Short mmCIF file of C-alpha atoms in Angstrom, two decimals:
data_model
loop_
_atom_site.label_atom_id
_atom_site.label_comp_id
_atom_site.label_asym_id
_atom_site.label_seq_id
_atom_site.Cartn_x
_atom_site.Cartn_y
_atom_site.Cartn_z
CA MET A 10 0.00 0.00 0.00
CA GLY A 11 1.41 3.39 -0.99
CA HIS A 12 1.96 6.23 1.39
CA SER A 13 0.33 8.99 -0.67
CA ASN A 14 -2.64 9.03 1.72
CA ILE A 15 -0.59 9.68 4.84
CA LYS A 16 -1.88 12.63 6.85
CA LYS A 17 0.92 14.40 8.69
CA HIS A 18 0.67 15.86 12.17
CA THR A 19 3.13 17.88 14.20
CA PRO A 20 3.73 16.61 17.76
CA ALA A 21 4.03 20.02 19.33
CA PHE A 22 3.97 18.45 22.78
CA GLN A 23 6.96 16.16 22.16
CA MET A 24 9.56 18.12 24.15
CA THR A 25 7.28 18.51 27.17
CA TYR A 26 6.53 14.82 27.04
CA ILE A 27 10.22 13.84 26.85
CA MET A 28 11.16 16.18 29.70
CA PHE A 29 8.35 14.82 31.89
CA PHE A 30 9.30 11.20 31.36
CA THR A 31 13.00 11.94 31.95
CA VAL A 32 12.16 13.52 35.29
CA PHE A 33 9.98 10.53 36.22
CA LEU A 34 12.71 7.98 35.50
CA SER A 35 15.20 9.96 37.60
CA MET A 36 13.04 9.67 40.73
CA PRO A 37 14.51 7.21 43.63
CA VAL A 38 -22.18 11.83 20.53
CA ILE A 39 -25.04 9.62 21.62
CA THR A 40 -28.49 10.91 22.54
CA SER A 41 -30.18 10.17 25.84
CA ALA A 42 -32.50 7.76 24.02
CA CYS A 43 -29.63 5.58 22.90
CA PRO A 44 -29.79 2.37 24.97
CA ILE A 45 -26.05 1.78 25.12
CA PHE A 46 -25.61 4.57 27.69
CA SER A 47 -29.04 4.50 29.28
CA LYS A 48 -27.62 3.01 32.49
CA SER A 49 -24.81 4.11 34.75
CA ILE A 50 -21.39 2.85 33.74
CA ILE A 51 -19.32 4.26 36.60
CA ASN A 52 -19.02 0.74 38.07
CA ASP A 53 -19.08 -1.04 34.73
CA GLU A 54 -15.55 -1.87 33.59
CA ILE A 55 -17.00 -3.38 30.42
CA ALA A 56 -17.75 0.18 29.29
CA ASN A 57 -14.10 0.47 28.29
CA VAL A 58 -13.97 -2.85 26.42
CA ASN A 59 -13.20 -2.54 22.72
CA ASP A 60 -15.70 -4.24 20.45
CA ASN A 61 -13.03 -4.42 17.75
CA LYS A 62 -10.06 -6.61 18.73
CA ASN A 63 -7.90 -4.85 16.12
CA ILE A 64 -8.05 -1.57 18.05
CA LYS A 65 -5.06 -1.23 20.38
CA SER A 66 -3.21 1.32 22.53
CA ILE A 67 -6.10 3.74 23.11
CA LEU A 68 -4.94 6.89 24.90
CA LEU A 69 -6.98 9.89 26.03
CA HIS A 70 -5.17 12.63 27.92
CA CYS A 71 -4.45 16.34 27.99
CA LEU A 72 -2.52 17.50 24.95
CA GLY A 73 1.16 17.53 25.86
CA PHE A 74 0.92 15.37 28.99
CA GLU A 75 0.54 11.68 28.22
CA LEU A 76 0.30 10.60 31.87
CA SER A 77 -2.44 13.10 32.69
CA ASP A 78 -6.09 12.31 33.30
CA PRO A 79 -8.53 13.49 30.61
CA ILE A 80 -9.84 16.67 32.26
CA ILE A 81 -9.88 20.18 30.81
CA GLU A 82 -11.16 23.49 32.10
CA LEU A 83 -14.23 25.08 30.53
CA ASN A 84 -13.78 28.23 28.42
CA THR A 85 -10.03 27.78 28.03
CA ASP A 86 -7.73 26.70 25.19
CA GLU A 87 -6.95 23.37 26.89
CA LYS A 88 -7.37 20.35 24.61
CA LEU A 89 -7.46 16.57 24.79
CA LEU A 90 -5.63 14.11 22.56
CA LEU A 91 -7.31 10.83 21.64
CA SER A 92 -5.13 8.29 19.84
CA PHE A 93 -5.38 4.63 18.91
CA ASP A 94 -3.95 2.02 16.53
CA ASP A 95 -5.85 -0.13 14.06
CA LEU A 96 -4.00 -3.37 13.29
CA GLU A 97 -5.87 -3.76 10.00
CA ASP A 98 -3.63 -2.15 7.39
CA GLU A 99 -6.47 -0.43 5.57
CA VAL A 100 -7.66 3.11 6.20
CA LYS A 101 -11.16 3.29 7.65
CA SER A 102 -13.61 6.15 7.92
CA TYR A 103 -13.63 6.70 11.69
CA SER A 104 -15.87 9.31 13.27
CA PHE A 105 -16.60 10.39 16.82
CA LYS A 106 -19.56 11.62 18.83
CA ILE A 107 -19.82 13.49 22.14
CA GLN A 108 -22.38 12.83 24.90
CA HIS A 109 -22.87 14.83 28.10
CA CYS A 110 -23.50 12.69 31.21
CA ASN A 111 -24.60 13.23 34.77
CA SER A 112 -22.43 12.43 37.78
CA ASN A 113 -23.40 8.73 37.52
CA TRP A 114 -22.25 8.55 33.88
CA GLU A 115 -25.81 8.30 32.61
CA ALA A 116 -26.80 10.35 29.59
CA SER A 117 -27.94 13.72 30.92
CA ASP A 118 -31.25 15.40 30.13
CA LEU A 119 -29.57 18.17 28.14
CA MET A 120 -30.19 18.52 24.43
CA PRO A 121 -27.02 18.40 22.30
CA ASN A 122 -27.24 22.09 21.39
CA GLU A 123 -27.21 22.90 25.11
CA TYR A 124 -23.71 21.49 25.67
CA VAL A 125 -22.09 21.63 22.21
CA ASP A 126 -21.54 24.72 20.09
CA GLY A 127 -20.88 23.36 16.62
CA PHE A 128 -20.94 19.82 15.28
CA LEU A 129 -21.75 16.97 17.66
CA THR A 130 -20.25 14.41 15.28
CA ASP A 131 -17.17 14.68 13.06
CA GLN A 132 -14.58 12.57 11.29
CA ILE A 133 -11.11 11.59 12.50
CA ASN A 134 -8.90 12.63 9.60
CA ASP A 135 -5.42 12.47 11.14
CA TYR A 136 -3.74 9.12 10.54
CA GLN A 137 -0.33 7.65 9.72
CA PHE A 138 0.89 4.23 8.64
CA SER A 139 3.36 2.42 10.86
CA LEU A 140 6.94 2.39 9.63
CA ASN A 141 9.16 -0.72 9.56
CA THR A 142 7.21 -2.53 12.29
CA THR A 143 6.82 -6.29 12.54
CA THR A 144 3.07 -5.81 13.02
CA PRO A 145 1.68 -3.20 10.60
CA TYR A 146 -0.89 -0.76 11.94
CA ILE A 147 -2.44 2.63 11.27
CA HIS A 148 -2.17 5.24 14.00
CA TYR A 149 -5.13 7.64 14.37
CA GLU A 150 -5.23 10.88 16.36
CA LEU A 151 -7.87 13.44 17.29
CA VAL A 152 -7.29 16.72 19.09
CA PHE A 153 -10.44 18.27 20.54
CA PRO A 154 -12.34 20.47 21.30
CA THR A 155 -11.95 22.12 17.88
CA GLU A 156 -13.16 25.36 16.34
CA TYR A 157 -16.10 23.35 14.99
CA LEU A 158 -16.87 21.65 18.32
CA ARG A 159 -16.88 23.71 21.50
CA LEU A 160 -18.19 22.38 24.80
CA THR A 161 -20.36 24.85 26.70
CA LYS A 162 -21.18 22.95 29.91
CA SER A 163 -19.00 21.44 32.61
CA GLY A 164 -19.46 17.87 33.82
CA ASN A 165 -18.85 14.31 32.69
CA TYR A 166 -18.60 13.46 29.00
CA ILE A 167 -18.26 10.36 26.86
CA ILE A 168 -16.60 10.27 23.46
CA SER A 169 -17.52 7.31 21.27
CA VAL A 170 -15.60 6.31 18.14
CA PHE A 171 -17.36 4.43 15.36
CA ALA A 172 -16.62 3.31 11.80
CA ASP A 173 -18.53 3.76 8.55
CA GLN A 174 -21.33 5.88 10.04
CA HIS A 175 -22.43 3.17 12.51
CA GLU A 176 -22.78 5.69 15.33
CA ASN A 177 -25.02 3.45 17.44
CA ASP A 178 -22.41 0.68 17.34
CA PRO A 179 -19.21 2.32 18.66
CA VAL A 180 -15.86 0.61 18.33
CA PHE A 181 -14.91 2.00 21.75
CA VAL A 182 -15.90 4.70 24.21
CA ARG A 183 -13.87 6.75 26.68
CA LYS A 184 -14.75 9.09 29.54
CA PHE A 185 -13.47 12.62 30.08
CA HIS A 186 -14.27 15.63 32.30
CA VAL A 187 -14.84 19.33 31.76
CA LEU A 188 -14.23 21.43 34.87
CA GLN A 189 -15.62 24.85 35.76
CA PRO A 190 -13.85 25.58 39.06
CA LYS A 191 -16.08 27.26 41.64
CA VAL A 192 -14.78 25.66 44.86
CA LYS A 193 -11.43 24.71 46.33
CA ILE A 194 -10.50 21.35 47.84
CA GLU A 195 -8.08 20.70 50.70
CA ALA A 196 -7.26 17.00 51.07
CA THR A 197 -4.81 14.74 52.85
CA VAL A 198 -4.18 11.00 53.20
CA LYS A 199 -4.11 9.87 56.83
CA PRO A 200 -4.49 6.71 58.92
CA PRO A 201 -8.09 5.55 59.54
CA LEU A 202 -9.61 5.94 62.99
CA SER A 203 -10.20 2.19 63.29
CA ILE A 204 -7.21 0.52 64.98
CA ARG A 205 -7.61 -2.65 62.92
CA ASP A 206 -7.39 -0.65 59.66
CA LYS A 207 -4.41 1.56 60.49
CA MET A 208 -1.81 -0.81 59.00
CA ASN A 209 -3.46 -1.60 55.67
CA LYS A 210 -5.90 1.20 54.80
CA GLN A 211 -5.86 4.93 54.03
CA GLU A 212 -8.49 7.54 54.86
CA ILE A 213 -9.02 10.59 52.66
CA GLY A 214 -9.72 13.62 54.82
CA PHE A 215 -10.87 16.71 52.96
CA LYS A 216 -12.70 20.00 53.08
CA ILE A 217 -14.56 21.86 50.35
CA LEU A 218 -14.18 25.64 50.43
CA LEU A 219 -17.29 27.14 48.82
CA ASP A 220 -15.95 30.71 48.65
CA ASN A 221 -18.81 32.78 47.18
CA LEU A 222 -20.90 29.81 46.02
CA TYR A 223 -24.14 29.50 47.98
CA VAL A 224 -25.23 25.87 48.41
CA PRO A 225 -28.38 25.77 50.60
CA ASN A 226 -28.58 21.96 50.83
CA PRO A 227 -25.20 20.33 50.14
CA ASP A 228 -26.45 16.86 51.12
CA ALA A 229 -28.87 16.91 48.18
CA SER A 230 -27.23 19.17 45.61
CA LEU A 231 -23.55 18.13 45.89
CA LYS A 232 -22.04 14.80 44.91
CA ILE A 233 -18.48 13.80 45.75
CA VAL A 234 -16.52 11.07 43.95
CA ILE A 235 -13.05 9.91 44.99
CA THR A 236 -11.04 7.63 42.70
CA GLN A 237 -7.81 5.79 43.36
CA ASN A 238 -4.93 5.51 40.87
CA HIS A 239 -6.61 6.87 37.74
CA GLY A 240 -9.57 4.53 37.98
CA THR A 241 -7.46 1.36 38.17
CA GLY A 242 -8.30 1.05 41.87
CA TYR A 243 -11.44 1.58 43.88
CA HIS A 244 -13.74 4.60 43.95
CA ILE A 245 -16.01 5.96 46.67
CA THR A 246 -19.07 8.17 46.26
CA ASP A 247 -22.20 9.42 48.08
CA LEU A 248 -20.22 11.18 50.81
CA LYS A 249 -21.95 13.65 53.12
CA PRO A 250 -20.27 16.49 55.05
CA VAL A 251 -19.62 15.84 58.73
CA ARG A 252 -19.77 19.56 59.53
CA ASN A 253 -21.31 22.43 57.56
CA GLN A 254 -19.48 25.59 58.53
CA GLY A 255 -21.22 27.85 56.02
CA THR A 256 -18.44 28.50 53.52
CA VAL A 257 -16.56 25.32 54.46
CA LEU A 258 -17.87 21.75 54.19
CA ASP A 259 -15.82 19.37 56.33
CA TYR A 260 -15.69 15.70 55.26
CA ASN A 261 -12.97 14.60 57.69
CA PHE A 262 -13.60 11.38 59.64
CA ASN A 263 -16.79 10.53 57.74
CA ASN A 264 -16.06 6.77 58.10
CA LYS A 265 -16.64 6.22 54.36
CA SER A 266 -13.69 7.69 52.46
CA VAL A 267 -11.42 4.78 53.42
CA PHE A 268 -9.42 2.83 50.83
CA TYR A 269 -7.22 -0.23 51.00
CA GLY A 270 -3.65 1.01 50.68
CA GLY A 271 -2.68 -1.84 48.39
CA ASN A 272 0.92 -1.97 47.22
CA GLU A 273 3.17 -0.29 44.69
CA PHE A 274 2.61 -1.46 41.12
CA ARG A 275 4.95 -3.86 39.35
CA PRO A 276 6.89 -2.27 36.45
CA LEU A 277 7.08 -3.51 32.87
CA ASN A 278 9.67 -1.78 30.68
CA ILE A 279 9.55 -2.82 27.01
CA LYS A 280 10.73 0.47 25.55
CA SER A 281 13.48 -1.47 23.81
CA LEU A 282 13.40 -4.94 22.28
CA LYS A 283 17.17 -4.93 21.72
CA TYR A 284 18.14 -5.49 25.34
CA LYS A 285 16.57 -7.02 28.42
CA SER A 286 15.47 -4.52 31.03
CA GLU A 287 15.00 -5.44 34.66
CA ARG A 288 12.56 -8.31 35.23
CA ILE A 289 12.67 -9.54 31.61
CA ASN A 290 13.87 -13.11 31.21
CA ALA A 291 13.97 -13.38 27.41
CA ILE A 292 13.25 -11.45 24.18
CA GLU A 293 12.69 -13.70 21.16
CA TYR A 294 11.40 -13.29 17.63
CA PHE A 295 9.10 -15.88 16.05
CA SER A 296 6.89 -16.01 12.97
CA ASP A 297 4.10 -14.09 14.75
CA GLY A 298 6.40 -11.34 16.03
CA TYR A 299 8.36 -10.52 19.17
CA HIS A 300 7.80 -12.41 22.43
CA VAL A 301 8.90 -11.00 25.78
CA THR A 302 8.95 -13.47 28.67
CA LEU A 303 8.99 -11.94 32.13
CA ARG A 304 10.59 -13.46 35.18
CA GLN A 305 8.14 -15.17 37.49
CA ASP A 306 6.38 -12.70 39.78
CA GLN A 307 6.31 -13.55 43.47
CA LEU A 308 3.32 -13.01 45.73
CA LYS A 309 3.56 -9.96 47.98
CA ASP A 310 0.67 -10.71 50.33
CA ARG A 311 2.93 -11.51 53.28
CA SER A 312 5.84 -9.20 52.47
CA ASN A 313 6.82 -6.04 54.27
CA TYR A 314 6.21 -2.76 52.48
CA ILE A 315 9.03 -1.62 50.18
CA LEU A 316 8.98 1.85 48.65
CA GLU A 317 9.17 1.70 44.84
CA HIS A 318 8.47 4.59 42.49
CA ASP A 319 5.69 3.74 40.03
CA ILE A 320 3.21 5.51 37.78
CA ASN A 321 0.18 4.22 39.70
CA GLY A 322 -1.20 1.86 37.09
CA GLN A 323 -0.64 4.08 34.07
CA LYS A 324 0.91 3.27 30.70
CA LEU A 325 3.30 5.28 28.56
CA ILE A 326 3.80 4.40 24.89
CA LYS A 327 7.49 4.87 24.17
CA THR A 328 10.21 3.21 22.07
CA GLU A 329 13.94 3.68 22.48
CA ASP A 330 14.66 1.72 19.31
CA ASP A 331 13.34 4.42 16.93
CA GLN A 332 12.34 8.09 16.95
CA ASP A 333 8.55 8.25 16.55
CA SER A 334 6.85 6.12 19.18
CA SER A 335 3.43 6.65 17.61
CA THR A 336 4.28 4.91 14.34
CA GLU A 337 7.63 3.13 14.86
CA ALA A 338 7.02 1.31 18.14
CA ASN A 339 6.59 -2.43 17.72
CA TYR A 340 3.93 -4.67 19.19
CA THR A 341 5.07 -7.67 21.18
CA TRP A 342 3.57 -10.63 22.98
CA VAL A 343 4.28 -10.32 26.70
CA HIS A 344 4.22 -13.49 28.81
CA PHE A 345 3.35 -13.03 32.52
CA LYS A 346 3.95 -15.64 35.21
CA LEU A 347 2.75 -15.53 38.82
CA GLN A 348 3.77 -17.80 41.65
CA ALA A 349 0.92 -20.09 42.71
CA LYS A 350 0.30 -21.05 46.32
CA PRO A 351 -2.44 -23.18 47.90
CA HIS A 352 -4.54 -20.22 49.08
CA LEU A 353 -4.93 -19.07 45.44
CA LEU A 354 -5.98 -22.38 43.93
CA GLY A 355 -9.57 -22.38 42.73
CA LYS A 356 -9.63 -18.60 42.52
CA SER A 357 -9.61 -16.47 39.38
CA ILE A 358 -6.54 -14.24 38.94
CA TYR A 359 -6.59 -11.17 36.69
CA LEU A 360 -4.08 -8.57 35.55
CA ILE A 361 -5.02 -4.97 36.33
CA GLY A 362 -3.67 -1.58 35.26
CA LYS A 363 -4.03 0.52 32.14
CA LEU A 364 -2.24 -2.20 30.15
CA VAL A 365 -5.49 -4.23 30.15
CA GLU A 366 -7.75 -1.24 29.41
CA GLY A 367 -10.02 -2.21 26.54
CA LEU A 368 -9.80 -5.94 27.21
CA SER A 369 -12.56 -8.16 28.48
CA PHE A 370 -12.20 -9.95 31.81
CA GLU A 371 -11.36 -13.19 30.02
CA ASP A 372 -8.56 -11.55 28.03
CA SER A 373 -6.94 -10.27 31.23
CA LYS A 374 -7.32 -13.57 33.11
CA MET A 375 -4.34 -15.65 34.20
CA ASN A 376 -4.52 -19.39 33.46
CA TYR A 377 -3.23 -21.96 35.93
CA ASN A 378 -0.50 -24.29 34.62
CA ALA A 379 -0.41 -27.43 36.75
CA GLU A 380 2.93 -28.60 35.30
CA THR A 381 4.79 -25.48 36.39
CA ASN A 382 2.46 -24.58 39.30
CA THR A 383 2.17 -21.02 38.03
CA TYR A 384 -0.51 -18.68 36.72
CA GLU A 385 0.25 -17.58 33.17
CA GLY A 386 -1.04 -14.65 31.12
CA LEU A 387 -0.42 -13.27 27.64
CA LEU A 388 -0.95 -9.71 26.35
CA PHE A 389 -0.20 -8.06 23.00
CA LEU A 390 1.31 -4.68 23.91
CA LYS A 391 2.93 -1.77 22.13
CA GLN A 392 6.42 -0.83 23.25
CA GLY A 393 6.38 1.36 26.33
CA TYR A 394 6.43 1.52 30.09
CA TYR A 395 3.55 -0.09 31.99
CA ASP A 396 2.43 -0.64 35.57
CA TYR A 397 0.45 -3.71 36.56
CA GLN A 398 -0.79 -5.79 39.49
CA TYR A 399 -2.65 -9.04 40.04
CA ARG A 400 -6.09 -9.26 41.62
CA VAL A 401 -8.30 -12.09 42.81
CA LYS A 402 -11.97 -12.70 42.21
CA GLU A 403 -13.50 -14.94 44.84
CA PRO A 404 -16.11 -17.41 43.53
CA GLY A 405 -19.59 -16.00 43.98
CA LEU A 406 -18.40 -12.53 45.00
CA PRO A 407 -18.51 -9.48 42.69
CA SER A 408 -15.62 -7.56 44.29
CA TYR A 409 -12.01 -7.77 43.17
CA ASP A 410 -9.18 -7.86 45.68
CA THR A 411 -5.41 -7.39 45.45
CA SER A 412 -4.59 -8.18 49.09
CA LEU A 413 -4.07 -11.92 48.42
CA THR A 414 -1.56 -11.23 45.66
CA GLU A 415 -0.07 -7.80 46.38
CA GLY A 416 -0.72 -7.23 50.09
CA SER A 417 -2.05 -3.96 51.50
CA HIS A 418 -0.12 -1.31 53.42
CA TYR A 419 -0.90 2.12 54.82
CA GLU A 420 2.51 3.35 53.56
CA THR A 421 1.72 2.73 49.87
CA ASN A 422 1.95 5.91 47.82
CA ASN A 423 -1.32 6.13 45.89
CA GLU A 424 -2.74 8.85 43.68
CA TYR A 425 -6.26 10.06 44.42
CA SER A 426 -8.66 12.35 42.58
CA ILE A 427 -11.64 14.15 44.11
CA PHE A 428 -14.47 15.37 41.86
CA VAL A 429 -17.20 17.72 43.09
CA TYR A 430 -20.53 17.88 41.19
CA TYR A 431 -23.30 20.41 41.76
CA ARG A 432 -26.93 20.23 40.61
CA ALA A 433 -28.09 23.84 40.85
CA PRO A 434 -31.80 24.40 41.63
CA GLY A 435 -33.93 24.43 38.48
CA THR A 436 -31.21 22.93 36.23
CA LEU A 437 -31.12 19.60 34.37
CA TYR A 438 -27.44 18.65 34.66
CA ASP A 439 -24.58 18.10 37.10
CA GLN A 440 -21.88 20.73 36.89
CA MET A 441 -18.34 19.78 37.78
CA ILE A 442 -17.31 22.64 40.04
CA GLY A 443 -14.20 21.19 41.67
CA ALA A 444 -11.44 18.67 41.04
CA ASP A 445 -8.17 17.95 42.77
CA LYS A 446 -5.44 15.32 42.47
CA PHE A 447 -3.04 14.42 45.26
CA SER A 448 -0.73 11.62 46.37
CA GLY A 449 -0.07 10.13 49.73
CA PRO A 450 0.85 9.34 52.30
CA ILE A 451 4.26 11.03 52.29
CA ASN A 452 6.73 8.34 53.30
#
């Protein structure tokens, strides 16, 4: 296939991106009637599953900061970058659509013209063919909002990407936020009050400073959501203030904003396929491409806490073998192995972290090998730097737990985000009036 159709783009954010990653490594639209979004998806991990198995390496972040969460401020020039790869080496007509949602990620009651100034749907025209890769792919990018699509309301949003005008059958969807700051948040990570939880859990204590915003009934009109590690961990919602001091809402010691501390993530560095980084046992090339075999991971459930710098479950697409990571990074099969012990037998083990974003539960599941007495997993990943952990699903229970595989410690440095939503009297949507990100505890 010729390259006359290649659409060029200029990575204006490249220097910022390189500087950020260098610093890190040096550290010790769908309408409300559409049934696909008629129910809340805040607890539904399947919402991020790709219907098309050829779509890989989906990223949505602030333009210029690949490790950032997808949140921009209303009425500013801030933009988001959506990118993905299609492993089918044939250009497709991809389009996107924007949907405003309430705080529960249900389609809001707003009409499209009430939250979008311009076109609700548009094409994704920026694409490039991969260059000299063992697995050919086409890399697509979209920078938005654009001059033809301006968002006029704060809150939660969903962007859906579809092919060939099948807008009710999206290939994938992703969430993002638009913030209109009206309040300030003061938050810290501290030990829980409960003595039995002090060694393995963390409590988020925070206050909301209303400033000049008058909220007559915060219990009813405000909604607070706290997420752990960019959505790869737990989230807590439906929090009520312990004390209402007029201009200050105090949520300290509410007995609900308590998280398991968990453990630091395990690193996976496949930025180069020419040498073995730490924790890689072998790099081999076969007829179906590169295979990276990791050293066997050990269980951490009974280990003491060890401080390790991580990126809290994130992923960073990056190749050291070539210059342009977007189009020159290779895909490789990565083989995971986890030590098996009697207390895990009969339980389902899954990989977690952004490296499995877009996969179904079954695709992220580890399979028990009786001959080697290990759990084994296989993922097809683009070159980069990834964080991951293992979690357990108990038979008959819906919750997922990392304590049996990773352990849980108060000292673990986690990243938390607090989102504040406000339903003003007489309005039909939830504004996002506050957001803050912080890490802790400080070790």
